[in-house]
Amino acid sequence: LTHIHLDRERIDEIDNLVEYLGNITHLYLNVNQIRRIENLEFLQNLKFLVLSNNLIEKLENLNQLINLKLLDISFNLID
């Protein structure tokens, strides 16, 4: 399992569930109600992270995603 699509699932936070998904390379969490980018430090293989259309106000907690190639945070509340 390398791609996970959890778009339009009314998710309001990225919880520790992602800790068990260490091999994924693509994570789609678009069109949810996520307010913070958090709990992604275990996803060392992550290359694509889609967080568009959420309620995120601040770009944070991405430092440890060393393989990240694409980050989509469009249509959020970031200034």
PDB file of N, CA, C and O in Angstrom:
ATOM      1  N   LEU A   1       0.844  -1.173   0.000  1.00  0.00           N
ATOM      2  CA  LEU A   1       0.000   0.000   0.000  1.00  0.00           C
ATOM      3  C   LEU A   1       0.893   1.242   0.000  1.00  0.00           C
ATOM      4  O   LEU A   1       1.661   1.461   0.941  1.00  0.00           O
ATOM      5  N   THR A   2       0.821   2.006  -1.069  1.00  0.00           N
ATOM      6  CA  THR A   2       1.653   3.207  -1.157  1.00  0.00           C
ATOM      7  C   THR A   2       0.837   4.492  -1.356  1.00  0.00           C
ATOM      8  O   THR A   2       1.369   5.575  -1.140  1.00  0.00           O
ATOM      9  N   HIS A   3      -0.412   4.371  -1.776  1.00  0.00           N
ATOM     10  CA  HIS A   3      -1.261   5.538  -2.021  1.00  0.00           C
ATOM     11  C   HIS A   3      -2.510   5.440  -1.140  1.00  0.00           C
ATOM     12  O   HIS A   3      -3.181   4.402  -1.150  1.00  0.00           O
ATOM     13  N   ILE A   4      -2.801   6.513  -0.426  1.00  0.00           N
ATOM     14  CA  ILE A   4      -4.007   6.534   0.405  1.00  0.00           C
ATOM     15  C   ILE A   4      -4.816   7.775   0.060  1.00  0.00           C
ATOM     16  O   ILE A   4      -4.305   8.896   0.106  1.00  0.00           O
ATOM     17  N   HIS A   5      -6.079   7.555  -0.276  1.00  0.00           N
ATOM     18  CA  HIS A   5      -7.006   8.633  -0.596  1.00  0.00           C
ATOM     19  C   HIS A   5      -8.040   8.726   0.519  1.00  0.00           C
ATOM     20  O   HIS A   5      -8.870   7.829   0.669  1.00  0.00           O
ATOM     21  N   LEU A   6      -7.964   9.794   1.289  1.00  0.00           N
ATOM     22  CA  LEU A   6      -8.929  10.037   2.352  1.00  0.00           C
ATOM     23  C   LEU A   6      -9.586  11.398   2.149  1.00  0.00           C
ATOM     24  O   LEU A   6      -9.842  12.133   3.094  1.00  0.00           O
ATOM     25  N   ASP A   7      -9.856  11.730   0.917  1.00  0.00           N
ATOM     26  CA  ASP A   7     -10.501  12.992   0.612  1.00  0.00           C
ATOM     27  C   ASP A   7     -12.003  12.888   0.860  1.00  0.00           C
ATOM     28  O   ASP A   7     -12.588  11.826   0.774  1.00  0.00           O
ATOM     29  N   ARG A   8     -12.576  14.022   1.244  1.00  0.00           N
ATOM     30  CA  ARG A   8     -14.015  14.135   1.490  1.00  0.00           C
ATOM     31  C   ARG A   8     -14.513  13.155   2.568  1.00  0.00           C
ATOM     32  O   ARG A   8     -15.577  12.565   2.446  1.00  0.00           O
ATOM     33  N   GLU A   9     -13.728  13.014   3.622  1.00  0.00           N
ATOM     34  CA  GLU A   9     -14.084  12.089   4.708  1.00  0.00           C
ATOM     35  C   GLU A   9     -14.414  12.804   6.016  1.00  0.00           C
ATOM     36  O   GLU A   9     -14.539  12.178   7.049  1.00  0.00           O
ATOM     37  N   ARG A  10     -14.513  14.126   5.969  1.00  0.00           N
ATOM     38  CA  ARG A  10     -14.829  14.939   7.153  1.00  0.00           C
ATOM     39  C   ARG A  10     -13.795  14.775   8.272  1.00  0.00           C
ATOM     40  O   ARG A  10     -14.120  14.854   9.444  1.00  0.00           O
ATOM     41  N   ILE A  11     -12.563  14.551   7.889  1.00  0.00           N
ATOM     42  CA  ILE A  11     -11.472  14.410   8.857  1.00  0.00           C
ATOM     43  C   ILE A  11     -11.136  15.798   9.397  1.00  0.00           C
ATOM     44  O   ILE A  11     -10.970  16.742   8.632  1.00  0.00           O
ATOM     45  N   ASP A  12     -11.025  15.920  10.720  1.00  0.00           N
ATOM     46  CA  ASP A  12     -10.713  17.225  11.284  1.00  0.00           C
ATOM     47  C   ASP A  12      -9.317  17.306  11.890  1.00  0.00           C
ATOM     48  O   ASP A  12      -8.870  18.389  12.267  1.00  0.00           O
ATOM     49  N   GLU A  13      -8.607  16.187  11.979  1.00  0.00           N
ATOM     50  CA  GLU A  13      -7.220  16.222  12.424  1.00  0.00           C
ATOM     51  C   GLU A  13      -6.467  15.005  11.902  1.00  0.00           C
ATOM     52  O   GLU A  13      -7.044  13.959  11.647  1.00  0.00           O
ATOM     53  N   ILE A  14      -5.182  15.193  11.736  1.00  0.00           N
ATOM     54  CA  ILE A  14      -4.316  14.093  11.315  1.00  0.00           C
ATOM     55  C   ILE A  14      -3.828  13.448  12.600  1.00  0.00           C
ATOM     56  O   ILE A  14      -2.976  13.999  13.288  1.00  0.00           O
ATOM     57  N   ASP A  15      -4.401  12.320  12.943  1.00  0.00           N
ATOM     58  CA  ASP A  15      -4.035  11.705  14.216  1.00  0.00           C
ATOM     59  C   ASP A  15      -2.917  10.685  14.049  1.00  0.00           C
ATOM     60  O   ASP A  15      -2.349  10.535  12.976  1.00  0.00           O
ATOM     61  N   ASN A  16      -2.612   9.986  15.080  1.00  0.00           N
ATOM     62  CA  ASN A  16      -1.485   9.057  15.081  1.00  0.00           C
ATOM     63  C   ASN A  16      -1.702   7.816  14.223  1.00  0.00           C
ATOM     64  O   ASN A  16      -0.816   6.976  14.139  1.00  0.00           O
ATOM     65  N   LEU A  17      -2.842   7.687  13.603  1.00  0.00           N
ATOM     66  CA  LEU A  17      -3.078   6.571  12.697  1.00  0.00           C
ATOM     67  C   LEU A  17      -2.012   6.508  11.614  1.00  0.00           C
ATOM     68  O   LEU A  17      -1.583   5.431  11.205  1.00  0.00           O
ATOM     69  N   VAL A  18      -1.543   7.664  11.171  1.00  0.00           N
ATOM     70  CA  VAL A  18      -0.534   7.685  10.110  1.00  0.00           C
ATOM     71  C   VAL A  18       0.780   7.045  10.549  1.00  0.00           C
ATOM     72  O   VAL A  18       1.591   6.663   9.723  1.00  0.00           O
ATOM     73  N   GLU A  19       0.970   6.879  11.850  1.00  0.00           N
ATOM     74  CA  GLU A  19       2.174   6.218  12.368  1.00  0.00           C
ATOM     75  C   GLU A  19       2.309   4.803  11.816  1.00  0.00           C
ATOM     76  O   GLU A  19       3.408   4.286  11.647  1.00  0.00           O
ATOM     77  N   TYR A  20       1.195   4.175  11.510  1.00  0.00           N
ATOM     78  CA  TYR A  20       1.193   2.793  11.022  1.00  0.00           C
ATOM     79  C   TYR A  20       1.215   2.695   9.504  1.00  0.00           C
ATOM     80  O   TYR A  20       1.102   1.619   8.949  1.00  0.00           O
ATOM     81  N   LEU A  21       1.360   3.795   8.843  1.00  0.00           N
ATOM     82  CA  LEU A  21       1.320   3.842   7.382  1.00  0.00           C
ATOM     83  C   LEU A  21       2.665   4.265   6.808  1.00  0.00           C
ATOM     84  O   LEU A  21       2.732   4.936   5.798  1.00  0.00           O
ATOM     85  N   GLY A  22       3.745   3.864   7.435  1.00  0.00           N
ATOM     86  CA  GLY A  22       5.077   4.338   7.101  1.00  0.00           C
ATOM     87  C   GLY A  22       5.537   4.135   5.676  1.00  0.00           C
ATOM     88  O   GLY A  22       6.414   4.831   5.201  1.00  0.00           O
ATOM     89  N   ASN A  23       4.963   3.207   4.943  1.00  0.00           N
ATOM     90  CA  ASN A  23       5.411   2.927   3.576  1.00  0.00           C
ATOM     91  C   ASN A  23       4.693   3.744   2.509  1.00  0.00           C
ATOM     92  O   ASN A  23       5.029   3.623   1.338  1.00  0.00           O
ATOM     93  N   ILE A  24       3.733   4.550   2.897  1.00  0.00           N
ATOM     94  CA  ILE A  24       2.997   5.277   1.868  1.00  0.00           C
ATOM     95  C   ILE A  24       3.861   6.376   1.253  1.00  0.00           C
ATOM     96  O   ILE A  24       4.707   6.968   1.907  1.00  0.00           O
ATOM     97  N   THR A  25       3.633   6.603  -0.012  1.00  0.00           N
ATOM     98  CA  THR A  25       4.352   7.649  -0.738  1.00  0.00           C
ATOM     99  C   THR A  25       3.419   8.790  -1.151  1.00  0.00           C
ATOM    100  O   THR A  25       3.884   9.886  -1.416  1.00  0.00           O
ATOM    101  N   HIS A  26       2.123   8.521  -1.216  1.00  0.00           N
ATOM    102  CA  HIS A  26       1.146   9.515  -1.643  1.00  0.00           C
ATOM    103  C   HIS A  26      -0.016   9.523  -0.635  1.00  0.00           C
ATOM    104  O   HIS A  26      -0.635   8.480  -0.405  1.00  0.00           O
ATOM    105  N   LEU A  27      -0.285  10.693  -0.064  1.00  0.00           N
ATOM    106  CA  LEU A  27      -1.374  10.829   0.898  1.00  0.00           C
ATOM    107  C   LEU A  27      -2.262  11.986   0.469  1.00  0.00           C
ATOM    108  O   LEU A  27      -1.812  13.120   0.332  1.00  0.00           O
ATOM    109  N   TYR A  28      -3.518  11.672   0.248  1.00  0.00           N
ATOM    110  CA  TYR A  28      -4.501  12.655  -0.211  1.00  0.00           C
ATOM    111  C   TYR A  28      -5.512  12.896   0.903  1.00  0.00           C
ATOM    112  O   TYR A  28      -6.292  12.012   1.237  1.00  0.00           O
ATOM    113  N   LEU A  29      -5.477  14.081   1.475  1.00  0.00           N
ATOM    114  CA  LEU A  29      -6.384  14.462   2.554  1.00  0.00           C
ATOM    115  C   LEU A  29      -7.163  15.722   2.174  1.00  0.00           C
ATOM    116  O   LEU A  29      -7.544  16.516   3.032  1.00  0.00           O
ATOM    117  N   ASN A  30      -7.389  15.917   0.912  1.00  0.00           N
ATOM    118  CA  ASN A  30      -8.063  17.115   0.439  1.00  0.00           C
ATOM    119  C   ASN A  30      -9.563  17.080   0.744  1.00  0.00           C
ATOM    120  O   ASN A  30     -10.148  16.031   0.928  1.00  0.00           O
ATOM    121  N   VAL A  31     -10.139  18.271   0.793  1.00  0.00           N
ATOM    122  CA  VAL A  31     -11.556  18.492   1.052  1.00  0.00           C
ATOM    123  C   VAL A  31     -11.976  17.817   2.363  1.00  0.00           C
ATOM    124  O   VAL A  31     -12.837  16.941   2.401  1.00  0.00           O
ATOM    125  N   ASN A  32     -11.327  18.227   3.427  1.00  0.00           N
ATOM    126  CA  ASN A  32     -11.674  17.782   4.772  1.00  0.00           C
ATOM    127  C   ASN A  32     -11.785  19.013   5.650  1.00  0.00           C
ATOM    128  O   ASN A  32     -11.991  20.110   5.140  1.00  0.00           O
ATOM    129  N   GLN A  33     -11.635  18.838   6.949  1.00  0.00           N
ATOM    130  CA  GLN A  33     -11.748  19.949   7.890  1.00  0.00           C
ATOM    131  C   GLN A  33     -10.506  20.035   8.781  1.00  0.00           C
ATOM    132  O   GLN A  33     -10.583  20.430   9.935  1.00  0.00           O
ATOM    133  N   ILE A  34      -9.373  19.689   8.229  1.00  0.00           N
ATOM    134  CA  ILE A  34      -8.111  19.662   8.964  1.00  0.00           C
ATOM    135  C   ILE A  34      -7.647  21.090   9.243  1.00  0.00           C
ATOM    136  O   ILE A  34      -7.619  21.927   8.342  1.00  0.00           O
ATOM    137  N   ARG A  35      -7.264  21.349  10.492  1.00  0.00           N
ATOM    138  CA  ARG A  35      -6.823  22.676  10.901  1.00  0.00           C
ATOM    139  C   ARG A  35      -5.311  22.793  11.047  1.00  0.00           C
ATOM    140  O   ARG A  35      -4.765  23.880  10.952  1.00  0.00           O
ATOM    141  N   ARG A  36      -4.642  21.676  11.335  1.00  0.00           N
ATOM    142  CA  ARG A  36      -3.192  21.699  11.565  1.00  0.00           C
ATOM    143  C   ARG A  36      -2.509  20.575  10.808  1.00  0.00           C
ATOM    144  O   ARG A  36      -3.038  19.481  10.693  1.00  0.00           O
ATOM    145  N   ILE A  37      -1.312  20.860  10.321  1.00  0.00           N
ATOM    146  CA  ILE A  37      -0.461  19.826   9.738  1.00  0.00           C
ATOM    147  C   ILE A  37       0.335  19.248  10.898  1.00  0.00           C
ATOM    148  O   ILE A  37       1.156  19.940  11.498  1.00  0.00           O
ATOM    149  N   GLU A  38       0.063  17.992  11.235  1.00  0.00           N
ATOM    150  CA  GLU A  38       0.710  17.373  12.396  1.00  0.00           C
ATOM    151  C   GLU A  38       0.729  15.858  12.262  1.00  0.00           C
ATOM    152  O   GLU A  38       0.027  15.283  11.441  1.00  0.00           O
ATOM    153  N   ASN A  39       1.566  15.224  13.080  1.00  0.00           N
ATOM    154  CA  ASN A  39       1.652  13.761  13.170  1.00  0.00           C
ATOM    155  C   ASN A  39       2.051  13.090  11.858  1.00  0.00           C
ATOM    156  O   ASN A  39       1.620  11.977  11.571  1.00  0.00           O
ATOM    157  N   LEU A  40       2.875  13.737  11.079  1.00  0.00           N
ATOM    158  CA  LEU A  40       3.331  13.158   9.817  1.00  0.00           C
ATOM    159  C   LEU A  40       4.790  12.707   9.866  1.00  0.00           C
ATOM    160  O   LEU A  40       5.308  12.200   8.885  1.00  0.00           O
ATOM    161  N   GLU A  41       5.439  12.862  11.005  1.00  0.00           N
ATOM    162  CA  GLU A  41       6.878  12.590  11.106  1.00  0.00           C
ATOM    163  C   GLU A  41       7.258  11.142  10.834  1.00  0.00           C
ATOM    164  O   GLU A  41       8.399  10.841  10.515  1.00  0.00           O
ATOM    165  N   PHE A  42       6.314  10.221  10.911  1.00  0.00           N
ATOM    166  CA  PHE A  42       6.600   8.807  10.657  1.00  0.00           C
ATOM    167  C   PHE A  42       6.579   8.458   9.170  1.00  0.00           C
ATOM    168  O   PHE A  42       6.943   7.361   8.788  1.00  0.00           O
ATOM    169  N   LEU A  43       6.144   9.379   8.350  1.00  0.00           N
ATOM    170  CA  LEU A  43       5.978   9.112   6.922  1.00  0.00           C
ATOM    171  C   LEU A  43       7.218   9.522   6.140  1.00  0.00           C
ATOM    172  O   LEU A  43       7.177  10.400   5.291  1.00  0.00           O
ATOM    173  N   GLN A  44       8.308   8.879   6.418  1.00  0.00           N
ATOM    174  CA  GLN A  44       9.596   9.218   5.807  1.00  0.00           C
ATOM    175  C   GLN A  44       9.636   8.982   4.302  1.00  0.00           C
ATOM    176  O   GLN A  44      10.452   9.572   3.610  1.00  0.00           O
ATOM    177  N   ASN A  45       8.766   8.130   3.770  1.00  0.00           N
ATOM    178  CA  ASN A  45       8.743   7.838   2.338  1.00  0.00           C
ATOM    179  C   ASN A  45       7.764   8.723   1.563  1.00  0.00           C
ATOM    180  O   ASN A  45       7.625   8.578   0.352  1.00  0.00           O
ATOM    181  N   LEU A  46       7.095   9.617   2.260  1.00  0.00           N
ATOM    182  CA  LEU A  46       6.062  10.434   1.632  1.00  0.00           C
ATOM    183  C   LEU A  46       6.653  11.359   0.571  1.00  0.00           C
ATOM    184  O   LEU A  46       7.592  12.113   0.843  1.00  0.00           O
ATOM    185  N   LYS A  47       6.100  11.294  -0.639  1.00  0.00           N
ATOM    186  CA  LYS A  47       6.539  12.142  -1.752  1.00  0.00           C
ATOM    187  C   LYS A  47       5.484  13.165  -2.141  1.00  0.00           C
ATOM    188  O   LYS A  47       5.804  14.259  -2.577  1.00  0.00           O
ATOM    189  N   PHE A  48       4.216  12.795  -2.040  1.00  0.00           N
ATOM    190  CA  PHE A  48       3.102  13.656  -2.432  1.00  0.00           C
ATOM    191  C   PHE A  48       2.137  13.786  -1.260  1.00  0.00           C
ATOM    192  O   PHE A  48       1.656  12.785  -0.751  1.00  0.00           O
ATOM    193  N   LEU A  49       1.872  15.015  -0.864  1.00  0.00           N
ATOM    194  CA  LEU A  49       0.938  15.290   0.220  1.00  0.00           C
ATOM    195  C   LEU A  49      -0.053  16.337  -0.263  1.00  0.00           C
ATOM    196  O   LEU A  49       0.329  17.458  -0.610  1.00  0.00           O
ATOM    197  N   VAL A  50      -1.302  15.961  -0.309  1.00  0.00           N
ATOM    198  CA  VAL A  50      -2.344  16.864  -0.789  1.00  0.00           C
ATOM    199  C   VAL A  50      -3.264  17.202   0.381  1.00  0.00           C
ATOM    200  O   VAL A  50      -3.948  16.341   0.917  1.00  0.00           O
ATOM    201  N   LEU A  51      -3.230  18.482   0.760  1.00  0.00           N
ATOM    202  CA  LEU A  51      -4.042  18.985   1.876  1.00  0.00           C
ATOM    203  C   LEU A  51      -4.923  20.147   1.421  1.00  0.00           C
ATOM    204  O   LEU A  51      -5.322  20.976   2.228  1.00  0.00           O
ATOM    205  N   SER A  52      -5.218  20.221   0.172  1.00  0.00           N
ATOM    206  CA  SER A  52      -6.013  21.333  -0.361  1.00  0.00           C
ATOM    207  C   SER A  52      -7.440  21.294   0.180  1.00  0.00           C
ATOM    208  O   SER A  52      -7.948  20.246   0.566  1.00  0.00           O
ATOM    209  N   ASN A  53      -8.053  22.459   0.210  1.00  0.00           N
ATOM    210  CA  ASN A  53      -9.444  22.600   0.642  1.00  0.00           C
ATOM    211  C   ASN A  53      -9.676  22.079   2.058  1.00  0.00           C
ATOM    212  O   ASN A  53     -10.525  21.226   2.301  1.00  0.00           O
ATOM    213  N   ASN A  54      -8.886  22.598   2.985  1.00  0.00           N
ATOM    214  CA  ASN A  54      -9.052  22.309   4.396  1.00  0.00           C
ATOM    215  C   ASN A  54      -9.142  23.630   5.145  1.00  0.00           C
ATOM    216  O   ASN A  54      -9.441  24.661   4.533  1.00  0.00           O
ATOM    217  N   LEU A  55      -8.882  23.618   6.432  1.00  0.00           N
ATOM    218  CA  LEU A  55      -8.964  24.827   7.260  1.00  0.00           C
ATOM    219  C   LEU A  55      -7.606  25.161   7.879  1.00  0.00           C
ATOM    220  O   LEU A  55      -7.529  25.756   8.945  1.00  0.00           O
ATOM    221  N   ILE A  56      -6.544  24.804   7.195  1.00  0.00           N
ATOM    222  CA  ILE A  56      -5.190  24.995   7.698  1.00  0.00           C
ATOM    223  C   ILE A  56      -4.829  26.480   7.671  1.00  0.00           C
ATOM    224  O   ILE A  56      -5.025  27.153   6.660  1.00  0.00           O
ATOM    225  N   GLU A  57      -4.297  26.974   8.798  1.00  0.00           N
ATOM    226  CA  GLU A  57      -3.940  28.383   8.912  1.00  0.00           C
ATOM    227  C   GLU A  57      -2.443  28.627   8.877  1.00  0.00           C
ATOM    228  O   GLU A  57      -2.007  29.750   8.643  1.00  0.00           O
ATOM    229  N   LYS A  58      -1.656  27.586   9.116  1.00  0.00           N
ATOM    230  CA  LYS A  58      -0.214  27.774   9.244  1.00  0.00           C
ATOM    231  C   LYS A  58       0.530  26.597   8.615  1.00  0.00           C
ATOM    232  O   LYS A  58       0.148  25.442   8.811  1.00  0.00           O
ATOM    233  N   LEU A  59       1.579  26.889   7.903  1.00  0.00           N
ATOM    234  CA  LEU A  59       2.439  25.861   7.319  1.00  0.00           C
ATOM    235  C   LEU A  59       3.451  25.450   8.380  1.00  0.00           C
ATOM    236  O   LEU A  59       4.310  26.243   8.762  1.00  0.00           O
ATOM    237  N   GLU A  60       3.342  24.201   8.878  1.00  0.00           N
ATOM    238  CA  GLU A  60       4.199  23.760   9.972  1.00  0.00           C
ATOM    239  C   GLU A  60       4.372  22.241   9.952  1.00  0.00           C
ATOM    240  O   GLU A  60       3.653  21.524   9.263  1.00  0.00           O
ATOM    241  N   ASN A  61       5.362  21.785  10.705  1.00  0.00           N
ATOM    242  CA  ASN A  61       5.606  20.353  10.941  1.00  0.00           C
ATOM    243  C   ASN A  61       5.880  19.546   9.674  1.00  0.00           C
ATOM    244  O   ASN A  61       5.458  18.394   9.564  1.00  0.00           O
ATOM    245  N   LEU A  62       6.591  20.134   8.752  1.00  0.00           N
ATOM    246  CA  LEU A  62       6.930  19.435   7.510  1.00  0.00           C
ATOM    247  C   LEU A  62       8.424  19.145   7.394  1.00  0.00           C
ATOM    248  O   LEU A  62       8.843  18.475   6.459  1.00  0.00           O
ATOM    249  N   ASN A  63       9.203  19.606   8.330  1.00  0.00           N
ATOM    250  CA  ASN A  63      10.671  19.504   8.269  1.00  0.00           C
ATOM    251  C   ASN A  63      11.171  18.075   8.105  1.00  0.00           C
ATOM    252  O   ASN A  63      12.175  17.842   7.444  1.00  0.00           O
ATOM    253  N   GLN A  64      10.519  17.122   8.722  1.00  0.00           N
ATOM    254  CA  GLN A  64      11.002  15.745   8.721  1.00  0.00           C
ATOM    255  C   GLN A  64      10.594  14.959   7.473  1.00  0.00           C
ATOM    256  O   GLN A  64      10.998  13.819   7.299  1.00  0.00           O
ATOM    257  N   LEU A  65       9.831  15.567   6.619  1.00  0.00           N
ATOM    258  CA  LEU A  65       9.402  14.888   5.382  1.00  0.00           C
ATOM    259  C   LEU A  65      10.444  15.141   4.297  1.00  0.00           C
ATOM    260  O   LEU A  65      10.229  15.892   3.347  1.00  0.00           O
ATOM    261  N   ILE A  66      11.573  14.494   4.428  1.00  0.00           N
ATOM    262  CA  ILE A  66      12.736  14.784   3.590  1.00  0.00           C
ATOM    263  C   ILE A  66      12.576  14.340   2.142  1.00  0.00           C
ATOM    264  O   ILE A  66      13.283  14.818   1.264  1.00  0.00           O
ATOM    265  N   ASN A  67      11.639  13.452   1.854  1.00  0.00           N
ATOM    266  CA  ASN A  67      11.422  12.984   0.487  1.00  0.00           C
ATOM    267  C   ASN A  67      10.246  13.667  -0.199  1.00  0.00           C
ATOM    268  O   ASN A  67       9.905  13.321  -1.330  1.00  0.00           O
ATOM    269  N   LEU A  68       9.633  14.619   0.474  1.00  0.00           N
ATOM    270  CA  LEU A  68       8.458  15.284  -0.071  1.00  0.00           C
ATOM    271  C   LEU A  68       8.816  16.073  -1.340  1.00  0.00           C
ATOM    272  O   LEU A  68       9.719  16.903  -1.338  1.00  0.00           O
ATOM    273  N   LYS A  69       8.120  15.778  -2.421  1.00  0.00           N
ATOM    274  CA  LYS A  69       8.343  16.451  -3.709  1.00  0.00           C
ATOM    275  C   LYS A  69       7.208  17.405  -4.056  1.00  0.00           C
ATOM    276  O   LYS A  69       7.401  18.396  -4.739  1.00  0.00           O
ATOM    277  N   LEU A  70       5.993  17.071  -3.622  1.00  0.00           N
ATOM    278  CA  LEU A  70       4.834  17.897  -3.947  1.00  0.00           C
ATOM    279  C   LEU A  70       3.991  18.093  -2.709  1.00  0.00           C
ATOM    280  O   LEU A  70       3.668  17.132  -2.012  1.00  0.00           O
ATOM    281  N   LEU A  71       3.666  19.344  -2.430  1.00  0.00           N
ATOM    282  CA  LEU A  71       2.781  19.702  -1.334  1.00  0.00           C
ATOM    283  C   LEU A  71       1.709  20.616  -1.897  1.00  0.00           C
ATOM    284  O   LEU A  71       2.015  21.690  -2.418  1.00  0.00           O
ATOM    285  N   ASP A  72       0.466  20.206  -1.791  1.00  0.00           N
ATOM    286  CA  ASP A  72      -0.645  21.035  -2.253  1.00  0.00           C
ATOM    287  C   ASP A  72      -1.429  21.501  -1.033  1.00  0.00           C
ATOM    288  O   ASP A  72      -2.089  20.698  -0.367  1.00  0.00           O
ATOM    289  N   ILE A  73      -1.320  22.781  -0.743  1.00  0.00           N
ATOM    290  CA  ILE A  73      -2.068  23.370   0.368  1.00  0.00           C
ATOM    291  C   ILE A  73      -2.997  24.484  -0.134  1.00  0.00           C
ATOM    292  O   ILE A  73      -3.378  25.370   0.609  1.00  0.00           O
ATOM    293  N   SER A  74      -3.361  24.398  -1.373  1.00  0.00           N
ATOM    294  CA  SER A  74      -4.233  25.408  -1.959  1.00  0.00           C
ATOM    295  C   SER A  74      -5.614  25.397  -1.296  1.00  0.00           C
ATOM    296  O   SER A  74      -6.045  24.390  -0.754  1.00  0.00           O
ATOM    297  N   PHE A  75      -6.251  26.525  -1.327  1.00  0.00           N
ATOM    298  CA  PHE A  75      -7.593  26.698  -0.785  1.00  0.00           C
ATOM    299  C   PHE A  75      -7.674  26.324   0.690  1.00  0.00           C
ATOM    300  O   PHE A  75      -8.497  25.534   1.124  1.00  0.00           O
ATOM    301  N   ASN A  76      -6.772  26.921   1.459  1.00  0.00           N
ATOM    302  CA  ASN A  76      -6.779  26.836   2.906  1.00  0.00           C
ATOM    303  C   ASN A  76      -6.863  28.254   3.453  1.00  0.00           C
ATOM    304  O   ASN A  76      -7.142  29.194   2.707  1.00  0.00           O
ATOM    305  N   LEU A  77      -6.603  28.438   4.726  1.00  0.00           N
ATOM    306  CA  LEU A  77      -6.710  29.745   5.359  1.00  0.00           C
ATOM    307  C   LEU A  77      -5.352  30.366   5.638  1.00  0.00           C
ATOM    308  O   LEU A  77      -5.223  31.245   6.481  1.00  0.00           O
ATOM    309  N   ILE A  78      -4.337  29.926   4.930  1.00  0.00           N
ATOM    310  CA  ILE A  78      -2.982  30.430   5.110  1.00  0.00           C
ATOM    311  C   ILE A  78      -2.856  31.809   4.472  1.00  0.00           C
ATOM    312  O   ILE A  78      -3.242  32.000   3.320  1.00  0.00           O
ATOM    313  N   ASP A  79      -2.307  32.750   5.218  1.00  0.00           N
ATOM    314  CA  ASP A  79      -2.104  34.111   4.674  1.00  0.00           C
ATOM    315  C   ASP A  79      -0.894  34.173   3.797  1.00  0.00           C
ATOM    316  O   ASP A  79       0.105  33.592   4.014  1.00  0.00           O
TER     317      ASP A  79
END
